[in-house]
Short mmCIF file of C-alpha atoms and ligand atoms in Angstrom, two decimals:
data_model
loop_
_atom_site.label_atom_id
_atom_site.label_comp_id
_atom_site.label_asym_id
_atom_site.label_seq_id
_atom_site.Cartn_x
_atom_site.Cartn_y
_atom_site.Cartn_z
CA UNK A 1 0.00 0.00 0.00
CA UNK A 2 2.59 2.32 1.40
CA UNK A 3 4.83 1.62 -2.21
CA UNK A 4 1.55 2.11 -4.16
CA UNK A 5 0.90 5.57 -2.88
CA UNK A 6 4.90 6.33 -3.31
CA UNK A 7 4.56 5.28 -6.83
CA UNK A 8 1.83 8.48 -7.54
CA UNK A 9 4.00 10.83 -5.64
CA UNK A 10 6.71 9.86 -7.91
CA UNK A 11 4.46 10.13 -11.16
CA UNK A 12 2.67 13.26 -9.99
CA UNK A 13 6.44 14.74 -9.33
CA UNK A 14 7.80 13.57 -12.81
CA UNK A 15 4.82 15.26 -14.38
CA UNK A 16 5.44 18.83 -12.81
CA UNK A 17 9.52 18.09 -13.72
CA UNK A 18 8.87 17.57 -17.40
CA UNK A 19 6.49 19.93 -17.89
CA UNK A 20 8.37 22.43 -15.73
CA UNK A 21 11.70 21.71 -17.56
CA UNK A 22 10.50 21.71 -21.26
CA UNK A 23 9.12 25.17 -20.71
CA UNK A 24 12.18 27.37 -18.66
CA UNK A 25 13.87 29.56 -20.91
CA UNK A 26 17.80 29.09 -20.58
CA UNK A 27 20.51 31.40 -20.94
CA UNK A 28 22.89 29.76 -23.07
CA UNK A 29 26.28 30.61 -21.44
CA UNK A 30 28.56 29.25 -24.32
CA UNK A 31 28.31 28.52 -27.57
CA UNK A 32 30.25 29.29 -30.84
CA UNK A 33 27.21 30.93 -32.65
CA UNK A 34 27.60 34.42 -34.02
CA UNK A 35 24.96 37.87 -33.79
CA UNK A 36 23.30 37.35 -37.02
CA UNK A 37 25.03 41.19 -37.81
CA UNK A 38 28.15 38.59 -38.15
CA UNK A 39 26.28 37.08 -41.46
CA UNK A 40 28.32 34.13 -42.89
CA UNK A 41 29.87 33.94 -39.32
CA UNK A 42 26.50 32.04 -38.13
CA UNK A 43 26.83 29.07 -39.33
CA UNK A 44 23.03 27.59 -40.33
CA UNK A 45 21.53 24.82 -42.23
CA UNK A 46 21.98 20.79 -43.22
CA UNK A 47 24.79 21.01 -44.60
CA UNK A 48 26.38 23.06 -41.94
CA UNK A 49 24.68 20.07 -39.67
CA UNK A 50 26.14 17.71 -41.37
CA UNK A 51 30.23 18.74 -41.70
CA UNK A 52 30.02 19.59 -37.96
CA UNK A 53 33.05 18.16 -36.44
CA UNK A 54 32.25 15.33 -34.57
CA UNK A 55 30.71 14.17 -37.57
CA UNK A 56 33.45 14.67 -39.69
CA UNK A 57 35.41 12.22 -36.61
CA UNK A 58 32.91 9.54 -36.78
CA UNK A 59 32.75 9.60 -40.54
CA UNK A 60 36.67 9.32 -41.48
CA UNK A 61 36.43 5.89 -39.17
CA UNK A 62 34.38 4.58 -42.48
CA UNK A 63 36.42 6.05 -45.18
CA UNK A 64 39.08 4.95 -47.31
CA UNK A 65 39.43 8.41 -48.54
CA UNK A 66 42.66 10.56 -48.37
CA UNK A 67 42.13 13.29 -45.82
CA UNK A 68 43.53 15.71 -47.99
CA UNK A 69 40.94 14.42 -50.79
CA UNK A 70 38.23 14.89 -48.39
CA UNK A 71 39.86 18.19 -47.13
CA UNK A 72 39.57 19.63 -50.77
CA UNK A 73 36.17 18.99 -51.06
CA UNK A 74 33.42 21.64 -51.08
CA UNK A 75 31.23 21.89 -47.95
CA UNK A 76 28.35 20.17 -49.75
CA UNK A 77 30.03 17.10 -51.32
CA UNK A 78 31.75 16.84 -47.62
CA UNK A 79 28.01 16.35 -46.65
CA UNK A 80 26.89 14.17 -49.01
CA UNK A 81 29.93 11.70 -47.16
CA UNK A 82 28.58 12.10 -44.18
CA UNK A 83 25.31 11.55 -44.72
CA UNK A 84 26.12 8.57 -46.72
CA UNK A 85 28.68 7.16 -43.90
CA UNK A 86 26.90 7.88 -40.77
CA UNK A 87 22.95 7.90 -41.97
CA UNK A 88 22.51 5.70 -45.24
CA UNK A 89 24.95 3.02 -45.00
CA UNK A 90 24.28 2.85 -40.85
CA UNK A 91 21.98 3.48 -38.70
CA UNK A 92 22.47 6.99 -36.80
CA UNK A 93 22.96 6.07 -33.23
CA UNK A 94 25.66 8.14 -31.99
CA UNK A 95 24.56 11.20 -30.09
CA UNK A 96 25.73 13.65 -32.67
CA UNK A 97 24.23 11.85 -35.36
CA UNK A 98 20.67 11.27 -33.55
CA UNK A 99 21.05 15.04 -32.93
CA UNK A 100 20.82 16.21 -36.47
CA UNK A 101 17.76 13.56 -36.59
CA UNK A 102 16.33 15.60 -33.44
CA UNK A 103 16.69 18.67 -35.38
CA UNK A 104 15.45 17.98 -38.44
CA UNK A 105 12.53 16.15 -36.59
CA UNK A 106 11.45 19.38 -34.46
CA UNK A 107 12.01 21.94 -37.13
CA UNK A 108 8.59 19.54 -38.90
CA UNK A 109 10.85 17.53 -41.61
CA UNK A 110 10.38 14.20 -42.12
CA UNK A 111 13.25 12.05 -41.68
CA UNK A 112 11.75 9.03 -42.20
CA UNK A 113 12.18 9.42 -45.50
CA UNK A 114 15.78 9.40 -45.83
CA UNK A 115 15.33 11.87 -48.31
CA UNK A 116 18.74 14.72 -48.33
CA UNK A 117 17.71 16.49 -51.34
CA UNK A 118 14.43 17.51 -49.48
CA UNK A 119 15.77 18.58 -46.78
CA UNK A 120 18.22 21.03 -48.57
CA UNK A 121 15.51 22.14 -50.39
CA UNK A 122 13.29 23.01 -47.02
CA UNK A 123 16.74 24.61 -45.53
CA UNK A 124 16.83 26.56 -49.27
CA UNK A 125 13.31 28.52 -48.81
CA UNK A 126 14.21 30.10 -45.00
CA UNK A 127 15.18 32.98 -44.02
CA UNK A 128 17.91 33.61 -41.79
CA UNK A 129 16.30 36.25 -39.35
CA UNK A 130 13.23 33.82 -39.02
CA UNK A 131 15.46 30.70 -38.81
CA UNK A 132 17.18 32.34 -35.64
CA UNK A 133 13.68 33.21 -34.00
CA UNK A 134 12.68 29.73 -34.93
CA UNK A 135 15.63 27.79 -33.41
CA UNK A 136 15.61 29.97 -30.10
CA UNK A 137 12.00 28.75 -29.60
CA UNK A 138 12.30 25.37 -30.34
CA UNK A 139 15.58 25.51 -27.63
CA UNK A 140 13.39 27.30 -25.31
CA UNK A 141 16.70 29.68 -25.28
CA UNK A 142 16.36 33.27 -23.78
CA UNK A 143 19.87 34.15 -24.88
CA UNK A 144 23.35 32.24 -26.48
CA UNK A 145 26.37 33.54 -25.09
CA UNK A 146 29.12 34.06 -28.27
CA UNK A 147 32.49 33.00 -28.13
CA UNK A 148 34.53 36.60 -29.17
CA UNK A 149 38.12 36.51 -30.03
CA UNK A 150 39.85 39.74 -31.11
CA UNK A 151 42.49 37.79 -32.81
CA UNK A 152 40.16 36.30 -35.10
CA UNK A 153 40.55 38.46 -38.40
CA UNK A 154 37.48 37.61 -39.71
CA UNK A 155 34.89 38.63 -36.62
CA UNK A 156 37.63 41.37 -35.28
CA UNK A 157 36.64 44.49 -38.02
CA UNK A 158 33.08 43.89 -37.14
CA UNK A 159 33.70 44.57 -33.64
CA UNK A 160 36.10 47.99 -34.51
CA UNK A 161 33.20 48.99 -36.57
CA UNK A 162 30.52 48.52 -34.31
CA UNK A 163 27.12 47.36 -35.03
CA UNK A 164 23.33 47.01 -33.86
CA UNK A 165 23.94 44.02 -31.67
CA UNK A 166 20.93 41.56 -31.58
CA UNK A 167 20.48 41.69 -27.44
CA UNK A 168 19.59 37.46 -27.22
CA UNK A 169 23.68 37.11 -28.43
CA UNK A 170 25.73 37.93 -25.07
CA UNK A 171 29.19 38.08 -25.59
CA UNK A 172 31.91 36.45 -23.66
CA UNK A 173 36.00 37.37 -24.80
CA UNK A 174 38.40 34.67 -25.50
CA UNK A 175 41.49 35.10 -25.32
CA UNK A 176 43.64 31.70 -25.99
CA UNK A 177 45.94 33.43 -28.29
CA UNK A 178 47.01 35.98 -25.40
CA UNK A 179 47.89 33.60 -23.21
CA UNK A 180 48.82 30.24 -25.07
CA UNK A 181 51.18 32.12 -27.36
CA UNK A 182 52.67 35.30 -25.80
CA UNK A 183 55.68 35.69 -28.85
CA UNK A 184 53.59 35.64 -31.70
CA UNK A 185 50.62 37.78 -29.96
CA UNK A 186 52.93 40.35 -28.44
CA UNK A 187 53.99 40.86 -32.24
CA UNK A 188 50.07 41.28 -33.34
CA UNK A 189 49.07 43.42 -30.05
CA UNK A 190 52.17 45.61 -31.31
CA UNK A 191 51.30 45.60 -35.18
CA UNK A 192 47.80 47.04 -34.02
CA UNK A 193 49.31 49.71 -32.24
CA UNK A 194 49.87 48.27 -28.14
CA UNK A 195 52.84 49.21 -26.70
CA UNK A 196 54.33 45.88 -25.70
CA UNK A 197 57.36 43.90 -26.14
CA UNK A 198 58.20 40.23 -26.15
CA UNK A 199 59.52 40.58 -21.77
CA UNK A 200 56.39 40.48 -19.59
CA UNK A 201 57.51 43.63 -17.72
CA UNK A 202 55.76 46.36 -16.11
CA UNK A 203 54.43 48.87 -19.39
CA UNK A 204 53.75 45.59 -21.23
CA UNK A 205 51.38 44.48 -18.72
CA UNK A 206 49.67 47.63 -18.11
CA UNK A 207 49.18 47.67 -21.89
CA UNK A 208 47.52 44.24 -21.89
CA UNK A 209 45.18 45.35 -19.28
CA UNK A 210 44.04 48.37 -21.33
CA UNK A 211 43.97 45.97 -24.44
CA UNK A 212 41.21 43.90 -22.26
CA UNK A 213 39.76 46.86 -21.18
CA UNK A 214 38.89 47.90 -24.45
CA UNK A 215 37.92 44.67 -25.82
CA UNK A 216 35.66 44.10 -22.58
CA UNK A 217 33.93 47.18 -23.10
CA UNK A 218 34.12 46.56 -26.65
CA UNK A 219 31.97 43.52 -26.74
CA UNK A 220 30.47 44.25 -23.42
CA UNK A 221 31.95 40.82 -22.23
CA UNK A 222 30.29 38.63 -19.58
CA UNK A 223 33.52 36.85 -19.04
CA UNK A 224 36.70 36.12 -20.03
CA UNK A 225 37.65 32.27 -21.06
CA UNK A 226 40.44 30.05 -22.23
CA UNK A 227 41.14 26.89 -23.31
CA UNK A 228 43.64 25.34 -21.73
CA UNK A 229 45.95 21.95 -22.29
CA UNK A 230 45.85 19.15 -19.88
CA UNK A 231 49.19 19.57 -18.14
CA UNK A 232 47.94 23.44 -17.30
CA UNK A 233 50.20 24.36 -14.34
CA UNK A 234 49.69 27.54 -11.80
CA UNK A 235 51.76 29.25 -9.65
CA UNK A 236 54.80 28.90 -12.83
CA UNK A 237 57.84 30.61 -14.06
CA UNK A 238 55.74 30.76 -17.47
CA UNK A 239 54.75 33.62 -19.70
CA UNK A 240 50.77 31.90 -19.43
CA UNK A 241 50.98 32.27 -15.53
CA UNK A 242 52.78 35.46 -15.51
CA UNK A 243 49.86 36.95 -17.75
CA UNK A 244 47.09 35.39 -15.72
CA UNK A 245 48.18 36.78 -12.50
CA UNK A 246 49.34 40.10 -13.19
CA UNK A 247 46.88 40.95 -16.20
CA UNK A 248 44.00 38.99 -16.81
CA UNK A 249 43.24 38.46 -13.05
CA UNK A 250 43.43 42.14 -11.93
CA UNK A 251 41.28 43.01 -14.76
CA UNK A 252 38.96 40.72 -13.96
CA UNK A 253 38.89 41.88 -10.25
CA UNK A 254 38.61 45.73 -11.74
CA UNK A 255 35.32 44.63 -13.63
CA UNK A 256 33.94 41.72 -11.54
CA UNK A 257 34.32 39.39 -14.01
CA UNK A 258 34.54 35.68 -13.66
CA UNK A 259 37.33 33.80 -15.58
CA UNK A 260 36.39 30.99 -17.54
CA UNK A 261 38.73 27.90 -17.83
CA UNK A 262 38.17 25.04 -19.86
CA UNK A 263 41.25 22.76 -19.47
CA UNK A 264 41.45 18.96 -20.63
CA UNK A 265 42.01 19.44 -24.51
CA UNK A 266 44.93 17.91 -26.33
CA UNK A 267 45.04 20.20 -29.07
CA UNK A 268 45.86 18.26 -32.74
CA UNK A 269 45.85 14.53 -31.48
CA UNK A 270 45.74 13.99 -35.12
CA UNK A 271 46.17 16.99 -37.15
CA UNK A 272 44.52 14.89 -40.25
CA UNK A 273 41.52 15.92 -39.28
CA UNK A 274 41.83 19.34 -38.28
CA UNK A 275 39.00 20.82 -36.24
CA UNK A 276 38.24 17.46 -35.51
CA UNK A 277 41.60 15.93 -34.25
CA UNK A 278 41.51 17.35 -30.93
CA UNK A 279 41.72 14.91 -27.99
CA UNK A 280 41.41 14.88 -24.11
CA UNK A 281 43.79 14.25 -21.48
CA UNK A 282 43.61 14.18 -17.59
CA UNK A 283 43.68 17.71 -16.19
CA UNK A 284 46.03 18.50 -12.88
CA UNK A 285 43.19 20.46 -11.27
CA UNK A 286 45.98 21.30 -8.35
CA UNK A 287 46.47 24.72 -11.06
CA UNK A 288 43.02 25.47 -10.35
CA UNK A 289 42.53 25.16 -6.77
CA UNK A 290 45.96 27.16 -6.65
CA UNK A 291 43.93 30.13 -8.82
CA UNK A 292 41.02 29.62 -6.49
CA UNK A 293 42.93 29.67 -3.08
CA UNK A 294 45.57 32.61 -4.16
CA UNK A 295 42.79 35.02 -5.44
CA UNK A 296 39.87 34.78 -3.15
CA UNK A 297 38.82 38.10 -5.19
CA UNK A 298 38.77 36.55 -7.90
CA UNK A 299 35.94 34.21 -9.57
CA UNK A 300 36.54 31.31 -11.25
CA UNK A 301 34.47 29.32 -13.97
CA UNK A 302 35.37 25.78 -14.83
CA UNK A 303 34.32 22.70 -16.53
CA UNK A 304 37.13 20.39 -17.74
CA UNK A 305 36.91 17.99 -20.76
CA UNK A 306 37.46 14.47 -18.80
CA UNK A 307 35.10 12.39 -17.13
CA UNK A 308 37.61 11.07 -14.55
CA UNK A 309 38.48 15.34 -13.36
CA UNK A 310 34.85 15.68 -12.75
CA UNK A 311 34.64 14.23 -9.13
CA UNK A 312 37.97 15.80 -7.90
CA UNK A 313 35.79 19.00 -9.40
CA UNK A 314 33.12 18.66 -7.46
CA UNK A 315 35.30 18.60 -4.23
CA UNK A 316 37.10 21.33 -5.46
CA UNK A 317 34.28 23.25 -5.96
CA UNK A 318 32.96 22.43 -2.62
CA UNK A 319 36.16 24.40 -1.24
CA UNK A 320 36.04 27.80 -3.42
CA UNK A 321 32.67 29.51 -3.33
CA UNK A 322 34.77 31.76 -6.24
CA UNK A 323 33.79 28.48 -8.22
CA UNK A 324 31.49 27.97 -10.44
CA UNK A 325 31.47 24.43 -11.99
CA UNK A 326 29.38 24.22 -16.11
CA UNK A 327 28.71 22.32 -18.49
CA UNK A 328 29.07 18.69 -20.22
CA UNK A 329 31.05 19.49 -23.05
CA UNK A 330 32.12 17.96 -26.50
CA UNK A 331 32.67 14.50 -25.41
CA UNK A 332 30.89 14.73 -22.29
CA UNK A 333 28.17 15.47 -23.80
CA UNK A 334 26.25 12.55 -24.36
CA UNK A 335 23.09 11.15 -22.55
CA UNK A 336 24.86 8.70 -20.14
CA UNK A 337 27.64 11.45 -19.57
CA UNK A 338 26.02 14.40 -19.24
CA UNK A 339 23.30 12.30 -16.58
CA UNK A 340 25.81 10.82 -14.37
CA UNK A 341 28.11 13.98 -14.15
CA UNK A 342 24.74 16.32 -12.99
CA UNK A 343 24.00 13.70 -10.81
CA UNK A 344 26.99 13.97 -9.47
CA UNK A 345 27.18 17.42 -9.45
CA UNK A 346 23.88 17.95 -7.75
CA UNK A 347 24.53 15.39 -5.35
CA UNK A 348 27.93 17.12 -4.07
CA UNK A 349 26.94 21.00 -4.70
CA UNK A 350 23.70 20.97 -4.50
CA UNK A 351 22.01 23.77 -7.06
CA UNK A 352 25.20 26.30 -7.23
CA UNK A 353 25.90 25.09 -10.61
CA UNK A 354 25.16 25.41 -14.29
CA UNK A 355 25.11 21.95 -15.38
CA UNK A 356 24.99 22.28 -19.12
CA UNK A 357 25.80 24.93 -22.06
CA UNK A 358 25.56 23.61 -25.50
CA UNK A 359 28.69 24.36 -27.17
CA UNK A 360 26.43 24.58 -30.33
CA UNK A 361 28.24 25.91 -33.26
CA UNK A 362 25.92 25.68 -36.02
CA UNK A 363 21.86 27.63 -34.81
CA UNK A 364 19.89 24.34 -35.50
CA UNK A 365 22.20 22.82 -32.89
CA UNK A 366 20.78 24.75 -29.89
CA UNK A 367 18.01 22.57 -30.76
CA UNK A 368 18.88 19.47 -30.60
CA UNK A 369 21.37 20.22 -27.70
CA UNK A 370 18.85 21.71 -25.56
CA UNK A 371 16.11 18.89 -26.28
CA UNK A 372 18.26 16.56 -25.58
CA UNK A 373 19.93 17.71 -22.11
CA UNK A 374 16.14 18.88 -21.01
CA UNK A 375 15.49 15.16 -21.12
CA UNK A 376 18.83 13.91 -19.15
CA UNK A 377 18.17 16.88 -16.64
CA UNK A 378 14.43 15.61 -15.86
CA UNK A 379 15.39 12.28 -15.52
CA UNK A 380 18.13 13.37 -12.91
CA UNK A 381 15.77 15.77 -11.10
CA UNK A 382 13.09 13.33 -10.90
CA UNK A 383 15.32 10.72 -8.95
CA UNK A 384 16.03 13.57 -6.62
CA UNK A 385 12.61 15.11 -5.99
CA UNK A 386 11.98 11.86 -5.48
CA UNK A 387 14.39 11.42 -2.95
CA UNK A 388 12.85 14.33 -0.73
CA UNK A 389 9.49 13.27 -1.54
CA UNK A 390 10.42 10.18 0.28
CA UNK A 391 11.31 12.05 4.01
CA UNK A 392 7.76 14.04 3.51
CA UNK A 393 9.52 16.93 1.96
CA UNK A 394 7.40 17.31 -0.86
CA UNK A 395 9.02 20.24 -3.51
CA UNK A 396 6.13 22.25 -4.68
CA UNK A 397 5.72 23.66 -8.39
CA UNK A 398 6.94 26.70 -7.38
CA UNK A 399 9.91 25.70 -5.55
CA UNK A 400 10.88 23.15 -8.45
CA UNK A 401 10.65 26.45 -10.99
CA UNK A 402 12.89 28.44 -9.00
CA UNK A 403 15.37 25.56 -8.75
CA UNK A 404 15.08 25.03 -13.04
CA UNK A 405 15.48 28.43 -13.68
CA UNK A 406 18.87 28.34 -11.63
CA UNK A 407 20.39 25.64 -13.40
CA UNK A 408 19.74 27.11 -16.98
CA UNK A 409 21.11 30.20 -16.20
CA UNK A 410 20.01 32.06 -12.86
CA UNK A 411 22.79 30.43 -11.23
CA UNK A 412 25.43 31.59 -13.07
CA UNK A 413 24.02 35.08 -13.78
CA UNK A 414 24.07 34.99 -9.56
CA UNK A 415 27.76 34.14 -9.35
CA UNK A 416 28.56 37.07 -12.76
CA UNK A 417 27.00 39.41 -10.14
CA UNK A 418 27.93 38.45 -6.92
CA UNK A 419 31.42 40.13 -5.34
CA UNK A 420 33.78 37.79 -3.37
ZN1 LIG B 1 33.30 25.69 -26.83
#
């Protein structure tokens, strides 16, 4: 009787979850998607679907084809392999594959039909300013936070000549270049007009700061963010370090902005297949809970790229309220993945965290990426609810609403504003 009645709690709970998760907007906090004032920057479309770069990894595992033959192809015929590989010749399991199905499937195409040409046609007769309204409200998305790097020449004269900016694209400054490659970038930051020189002194980084003071105001930046390799190391005797602590970080203190790091990816595993032949590698987190302990001013976004840094994460996390944990990313991001890591997450830090962002680089994507993680992050919240449910602490509607809205986005728009 008693596991009857638990049974309807547990339905009646994993109604208002579903229904209360399919309909919160989320704020988006990283992607790779441009303002549509970018034009061929936002990337849109099948084809564009279908050459997206864990595609492009899963497909060269079935061809016999030179990469340099496939490399010379145009964007379409590159398609048509795919396609062919990954969605005629076998069936479309994978998670990125199934998420061009999702896509497809909620935009009101067919797929059943197998049928290419019609979809190109369909993606043929939009529009892009409708396509963008289109995608946001199939994602439920509020607003997609860019990826904005002033060293990329084709987005940087954009940005110098200033445009109406479309207020759902937030922007968020990257700046891997700055501190990955301090040489070659001290010769660009110079050729633009900065006055630094090759030796981290004093002017130089005083000139740095005013370069990311005027890119920050520029782009009216959320954050800054870097990539960063696996063997990452803080405190070092390294130009990356020097230019973290005595440039990025004050000027993130000076504008309360939280610094994002994404650490975990071998760049160029196997350079073959370009954008696609980057790997993943164990991450000494010890660099991060250095940052986090040293500069207590200082906040701190993370989310690495293995599955075996995520626990030590959590704990981490646990330690450094100037932490905030995100995202399942890239090859985290898949339904078993991306469930037991907010799981985890939830389990160790409760709701101070943002447990997804969908890294979506072509529009349709937020789609599928969104759909997808709304189901893992019901399932997950469910279990817990249920959980409470079980000591008579029964979450109500409202209560479950406030806690959804946190995780897709209140959360972290809590820890851009708070002051530590
Ligand atoms: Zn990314």
């Amino acid at each position: 009787m008693k596991s009857a009645l638990f049974a309807s709690v547990r339905q009646r709970l994993r109604a208002t979850v579903e229904s209360v998760v399919a309909r919160t907007p989320v704020a988006d906090i990283h992607t790779h998607l441009y303002d549509p004032a970018f034009t061929d920057l936002l990337l849109w479309g099948i084809d564009e679907l279908l050459v997206y770069h864990y595609l492009i990894a899963e497909t060269f595992r079935r061809l016999e084809l030179p990469f340099d033959r496939f490399w010379a192809l145009g964007r379409r015929e590159q398609a048509d392999l795919v396609w062919q590989a990954l969605f005629v010749e076998n069936s479309p399991i994978s998670e990125a594959c199934r998420g061009v199905l999702t896509t497809l499937h909620r935009l009101g195409l067919d797929v059943k039909k197998r049928d290419l040409a019609a979809v190109r046609q369909w993606f043929a007769r939009q529009r892009v300013a409708d396509h963008v309204d289109r995608c946001f409200e199939l994602a439920g998305a509020s607003s997609v936070c860019m990826t904005n790097s002033p060293f990329d020449d084709l987005e940087r004269p954009l940005w110098e000549r200033g445009f109406r900016r479309d207020e759902r694209f937030t922007a968020a400054l990257r700046i891997d270049p700055l501190l990955l490659d301090w040489p070659a970038t001290a010769r660009r930051l110079t050729g633009w007009g900065w006055r630094v020189g090759r030796t981290l002194n004093a002017r130089t980084l005083g000139e740095v700061r005013r370069f990311l003071a005027d890119w920050t105001r520029r782009l009216d930046a959320r954050f800054l963010m870097v990539s960063l390799p696996p063997d990452f190391a803080f405190p070092a005797r390294t130009d990356t370090a020097r230019l973290i602590e005595d440039a990025v970080l004050p000027h993130c203190r000076e504008f309360n902005l939280p610094f994002a790091l994404m650490p975990g990816v071998k760049r160029a595993v196997n350079p073959s297949l370009r954008l696609a032949g980057d790997g993943v590698g164990l991450s000494n987190l010890a660099a991060l809970q250095n940052l986090c302990a040293a500069f207590p001013h200082n906040k701190f976004a993370a989310t690495v790229l293995a599955r075996e840094n995520q626990h030590e994460l959590c704990v981490l996390a646990r330690k450094f309220r100037n932490l905030h944990l995100f995202g399942c990313w890239w090859f985290l991001n898949t339904p078993s993945l991306a469930g037991e890591t907010t799981a985890m997450r939830l389990e160790l830090l409760g709701l101070s965290v943002t447990p997804q962002h969908s890294d979506a680089r072509v529009l349709d994507q937020l789609i599928y990426k969104w759909t997808h993680f709304r189901e893992v992050l019901a399932r997950v919240l469910v279990e817990k609810y249920t959980d409470l449910a079980a000591t008579g602490w029964n979450p109500t509607r409202t209560e479950i609403e406030r806690d959804v809205q946190n995780l897709l986005g209140g959360e972290f728009d809590r820890f851009c504003r708070m002051t530590v």
